[in-house]
CSV table of C-alpha atoms in Angstrom, one decimal:
chain,number,residue,atom,x,y,z
M,172,MET,CA,0.0,0.0,0.1
M,173,ALA,CA,2.8,2.4,0.9
M,174,LEU,CA,4.6,1.6,-2.4
M,175,SER,CA,1.6,2.5,-4.4
M,176,ALA,CA,1.1,5.7,-2.5
M,177,GLN,CA,4.8,6.6,-3.2
M,178,ILE,CA,4.6,5.8,-6.9
M,179,SER,CA,1.5,7.8,-7.1
M,180,SER,CA,3.1,10.6,-5.4
M,181,TRP,CA,6.0,10.5,-7.9
M,182,MET,CA,3.6,10.4,-10.9
M,183,THR,CA,1.6,13.4,-9.6
M,184,LYS,CA,4.9,15.3,-9.0
M,185,ASP,CA,6.0,14.5,-12.6
M,186,TYR,CA,2.7,15.5,-14.0
M,187,LEU,CA,2.5,18.7,-12.2
M,188,GLU,CA,6.1,19.6,-13.4
M,189,GLU,CA,5.3,18.7,-16.8
M,190,LYS,CA,2.2,21.0,-16.9
M,191,ALA,CA,4.3,23.8,-15.3
M,192,GLN,CA,6.6,23.7,-18.2
M,193,GLN,CA,3.8,24.3,-20.5
M,194,GLY,CA,2.4,27.3,-18.7
M,195,SER,CA,3.1,30.9,-19.2
M,196,TRP,CA,3.7,33.3,-16.3
M,197,GLU,CA,2.8,36.3,-18.5
M,198,LYS,CA,-0.6,34.6,-19.5
M,199,PHE,CA,-1.2,33.8,-15.8
M,200,GLN,CA,-0.7,37.5,-15.1
M,201,GLN,CA,-3.0,38.5,-17.7
M,202,ALA,CA,-5.7,36.3,-16.5
M,203,LEU,CA,-5.1,37.3,-12.8
M,204,ALA,CA,-5.6,40.9,-13.9
M,205,LYS,CA,-9.2,40.1,-15.0
M,206,VAL,CA,-10.3,39.2,-11.5
M,207,SER,CA,-12.0,41.7,-9.5
M,208,ASP,CA,-10.5,43.3,-6.5
M,209,GLY,CA,-13.9,43.5,-4.8
M,210,GLU,CA,-15.1,41.7,-1.7
M,211,PRO,CA,-16.4,38.3,-2.2
M,212,GLU,CA,-20.2,37.6,-1.9
M,213,GLU,CA,-21.3,36.8,1.4
M,214,TYR,CA,-21.8,33.0,0.6
M,215,ASP,CA,-18.1,32.9,-0.7
M,216,LYS,CA,-16.3,34.3,2.6
M,217,MET,CA,-14.5,31.9,4.7
């Protein structure tokens, strides 16, 4: 069981690293700039 959890962990790490290589910090910043700075709705607050 522990071995399968470790292998899954490695696979997830590899997957995330691969996806990160495909990403663009500039595109992320552009998308983030579109997000409102306003307060969240009452039902969205933590």
